[in-house]
C-alpha cells in the first residue's frame, strides 16, 4: 500500500467549509479512482491546519491520481485553503484497513 499526505493551511473559519467540501465533493471523486482504499483527514484543534492522508493499493495508483484528478480537488478546496498544499508520499508498512474490509465482507 501507498499513502499520500497533503498538508494545508485553512483560511479563517474554514474548518466547517473544508469538512463539507471533503464529504460532499472530494471523497466521492476519490472513490471513483482506481486503487483508492481510504481517506483520513485530521484537523488541528486551532482549526487552521489540516493533514489529509489517502491510502492507495500501489504507488502507481496514487501517482495516476496525482497526475489527473488531484488538480480538480485543489480547485474544489481553493476557496478554503490558504497557500499551496504540501504533498508527501509514504510506503505503508502496516495498516488495519485490509483486515477491516475482509471482516465486513465476511
PDB file of C-alpha atoms in Angstrom:
ATOM      1  CA  UNK A   1       0.000   0.000   0.000  1.00  0.00           C
ATOM      2  CA  UNK A   2       0.965   3.586  -0.527  1.00  0.00           C
ATOM      3  CA  UNK A   3      -0.080   6.842   1.177  1.00  0.00           C
ATOM      4  CA  UNK A   4      -0.206  10.483   0.155  1.00  0.00           C
ATOM      5  CA  UNK A   5      -0.223  13.128   2.871  1.00  0.00           C
ATOM      6  CA  UNK A   6      -1.474  16.555   1.869  1.00  0.00           C
ATOM      7  CA  UNK A   7      -0.945  19.313   4.444  1.00  0.00           C
ATOM      8  CA  UNK A   8      -2.937  22.523   4.091  1.00  0.00           C
ATOM      9  CA  UNK A   9      -3.412  25.792   5.933  1.00  0.00           C
ATOM     10  CA  UNK A  10      -7.034  26.856   6.082  1.00  0.00           C
ATOM     11  CA  UNK A  11      -8.418  30.334   5.738  1.00  0.00           C
ATOM     12  CA  UNK A  12     -10.009  31.818   8.876  1.00  0.00           C
ATOM     13  CA  UNK A  13     -13.080  29.842   9.921  1.00  0.00           C
ATOM     14  CA  UNK A  14     -12.512  27.430   7.017  1.00  0.00           C
ATOM     15  CA  UNK A  15     -12.807  24.200   9.007  1.00  0.00           C
ATOM     16  CA  UNK A  16     -16.532  23.600   8.521  1.00  0.00           C
ATOM     17  CA  UNK A  17     -16.492  24.528   4.827  1.00  0.00           C
ATOM     18  CA  UNK A  18     -13.439  22.298   4.311  1.00  0.00           C
ATOM     19  CA  UNK A  19     -15.197  19.371   6.008  1.00  0.00           C
ATOM     20  CA  UNK A  20     -18.295  19.822   3.844  1.00  0.00           C
ATOM     21  CA  UNK A  21     -16.270  20.038   0.635  1.00  0.00           C
ATOM     22  CA  UNK A  22     -14.358  16.887   1.560  1.00  0.00           C
ATOM     23  CA  UNK A  23     -17.502  14.916   2.390  1.00  0.00           C
ATOM     24  CA  UNK A  24     -19.675  16.138  -0.496  1.00  0.00           C
ATOM     25  CA  UNK A  25     -17.196  16.638  -3.341  1.00  0.00           C
ATOM     26  CA  UNK A  26     -13.695  15.288  -2.743  1.00  0.00           C
ATOM     27  CA  UNK A  27     -14.374  11.869  -1.215  1.00  0.00           C
ATOM     28  CA  UNK A  28     -16.874  10.948  -3.961  1.00  0.00           C
ATOM     29  CA  UNK A  29     -14.141  11.758  -6.516  1.00  0.00           C
ATOM     30  CA  UNK A  30     -11.602   9.674  -4.630  1.00  0.00           C
ATOM     31  CA  UNK A  31     -13.940   6.679  -4.508  1.00  0.00           C
ATOM     32  CA  UNK A  32     -14.033   6.681  -8.322  1.00  0.00           C
ATOM     33  CA  UNK A  33     -10.225   6.420  -8.575  1.00  0.00           C
ATOM     34  CA  UNK A  34      -8.654   3.074  -9.379  1.00  0.00           C
ATOM     35  CA  UNK A  35      -6.734   1.719  -6.395  1.00  0.00           C
ATOM     36  CA  UNK A  36      -8.193   4.127  -3.819  1.00  0.00           C
ATOM     37  CA  UNK A  37      -8.672   2.489  -0.399  1.00  0.00           C
ATOM     38  CA  UNK A  38      -9.210   5.095   2.316  1.00  0.00           C
ATOM     39  CA  UNK A  39      -9.119   8.790   3.223  1.00  0.00           C
ATOM     40  CA  UNK A  40      -8.380  10.017   6.751  1.00  0.00           C
ATOM     41  CA  UNK A  41      -8.296  13.738   7.479  1.00  0.00           C
ATOM     42  CA  UNK A  42      -7.013  15.403  10.647  1.00  0.00           C
ATOM     43  CA  UNK A  43      -7.825  18.980  11.685  1.00  0.00           C
ATOM     44  CA  UNK A  44      -5.620  20.698  14.260  1.00  0.00           C
ATOM     45  CA  UNK A  45      -7.550  21.956  17.322  1.00  0.00           C
ATOM     46  CA  UNK A  46      -6.791  25.535  16.227  1.00  0.00           C
ATOM     47  CA  UNK A  47      -8.808  24.888  13.059  1.00  0.00           C
ATOM     48  CA  UNK A  48      -6.049  26.339  10.896  1.00  0.00           C
ATOM     49  CA  UNK A  49      -4.198  23.287   9.602  1.00  0.00           C
ATOM     50  CA  UNK A  50      -5.324  20.022   8.035  1.00  0.00           C
ATOM     51  CA  UNK A  51      -3.474  16.818   7.161  1.00  0.00           C
ATOM     52  CA  UNK A  52      -5.274  14.558   4.696  1.00  0.00           C
ATOM     53  CA  UNK A  53      -3.982  11.023   4.150  1.00  0.00           C
ATOM     54  CA  UNK A  54      -5.198   8.996   1.205  1.00  0.00           C
ATOM     55  CA  UNK A  55      -4.322   5.308   1.061  1.00  0.00           C
ATOM     56  CA  UNK A  56      -3.815   3.555  -2.283  1.00  0.00           C
ATOM     57  CA  UNK A  57      -3.239  -0.032  -3.374  1.00  0.00           C
ATOM     58  CA  UNK A  58       0.000   0.906  -5.191  1.00  0.00           C
ATOM     59  CA  UNK A  59       2.289   3.868  -5.784  1.00  0.00           C
ATOM     60  CA  UNK A  60       1.182   3.790  -9.432  1.00  0.00           C
ATOM     61  CA  UNK A  61      -2.467   4.317  -8.438  1.00  0.00           C
ATOM     62  CA  UNK A  62      -1.524   7.271  -6.230  1.00  0.00           C
ATOM     63  CA  UNK A  63       0.644   8.752  -8.978  1.00  0.00           C
ATOM     64  CA  UNK A  64      -2.149   8.414 -11.553  1.00  0.00           C
ATOM     65  CA  UNK A  65      -4.468  10.293  -9.184  1.00  0.00           C
ATOM     66  CA  UNK A  66      -1.783  12.944  -8.632  1.00  0.00           C
ATOM     67  CA  UNK A  67      -1.387  13.487 -12.398  1.00  0.00           C
ATOM     68  CA  UNK A  68      -5.135  13.627 -13.020  1.00  0.00           C
ATOM     69  CA  UNK A  69      -7.931  14.182 -10.529  1.00  0.00           C
ATOM     70  CA  UNK A  70      -5.799  15.924  -7.880  1.00  0.00           C
ATOM     71  CA  UNK A  71      -5.953  19.147  -9.943  1.00  0.00           C
ATOM     72  CA  UNK A  72      -9.756  19.043  -9.654  1.00  0.00           C
ATOM     73  CA  UNK A  73      -9.504  18.519  -5.895  1.00  0.00           C
ATOM     74  CA  UNK A  74      -7.246  21.564  -5.470  1.00  0.00           C
ATOM     75  CA  UNK A  75      -9.812  23.656  -7.382  1.00  0.00           C
ATOM     76  CA  UNK A  76     -12.632  22.403  -5.153  1.00  0.00           C
ATOM     77  CA  UNK A  77     -10.686  23.311  -1.995  1.00  0.00           C
ATOM     78  CA  UNK A  78      -9.194  26.598  -3.261  1.00  0.00           C
ATOM     79  CA  UNK A  79     -11.839  28.746  -1.556  1.00  0.00           C
ATOM     80  CA  UNK A  80     -10.954  27.401   1.911  1.00  0.00           C
ATOM     81  CA  UNK A  81      -7.208  26.698   1.603  1.00  0.00           C
ATOM     82  CA  UNK A  82      -4.518  29.339   2.034  1.00  0.00           C
ATOM     83  CA  UNK A  83      -1.292  28.935   0.049  1.00  0.00           C
ATOM     84  CA  UNK A  84      -0.046  25.830  -1.704  1.00  0.00           C
ATOM     85  CA  UNK A  85      -0.716  22.393  -0.194  1.00  0.00           C
ATOM     86  CA  UNK A  86       2.374  20.326   0.690  1.00  0.00           C
ATOM     87  CA  UNK A  87       2.433  16.727  -0.513  1.00  0.00           C
ATOM     88  CA  UNK A  88       4.464  13.878   0.967  1.00  0.00           C
ATOM     89  CA  UNK A  89       4.338  10.227  -0.033  1.00  0.00           C
ATOM     90  CA  UNK A  90       4.903   7.102   2.014  1.00  0.00           C
ATOM     91  CA  UNK A  91       5.024   3.357   1.719  1.00  0.00           C
ATOM     92  CA  UNK A  92       2.506   1.917   4.184  1.00  0.00           C
ATOM     93  CA  UNK A  93       4.289  -0.552   6.452  1.00  0.00           C
ATOM     94  CA  UNK A  94       1.204  -1.708   8.331  1.00  0.00           C
ATOM     95  CA  UNK A  95      -2.498  -0.983   8.419  1.00  0.00           C
ATOM     96  CA  UNK A  96      -5.750  -2.469   9.655  1.00  0.00           C
ATOM     97  CA  UNK A  97      -7.664  -1.257   6.590  1.00  0.00           C
ATOM     98  CA  UNK A  98      -7.443  -4.588   4.738  1.00  0.00           C
ATOM     99  CA  UNK A  99      -8.468  -6.553   7.810  1.00  0.00           C
ATOM    100  CA  UNK A 100     -11.499  -4.298   8.310  1.00  0.00           C
ATOM    101  CA  UNK A 101     -12.547  -4.739   4.670  1.00  0.00           C
ATOM    102  CA  UNK A 102     -12.231  -8.516   4.925  1.00  0.00           C
ATOM    103  CA  UNK A 103     -14.238  -8.568   8.176  1.00  0.00           C
ATOM    104  CA  UNK A 104     -17.053  -6.525   6.614  1.00  0.00           C
ATOM    105  CA  UNK A 105     -17.151  -8.765   3.528  1.00  0.00           C
ATOM    106  CA  UNK A 106     -17.395 -11.946   5.639  1.00  0.00           C
TER     107      UNK A 106
END
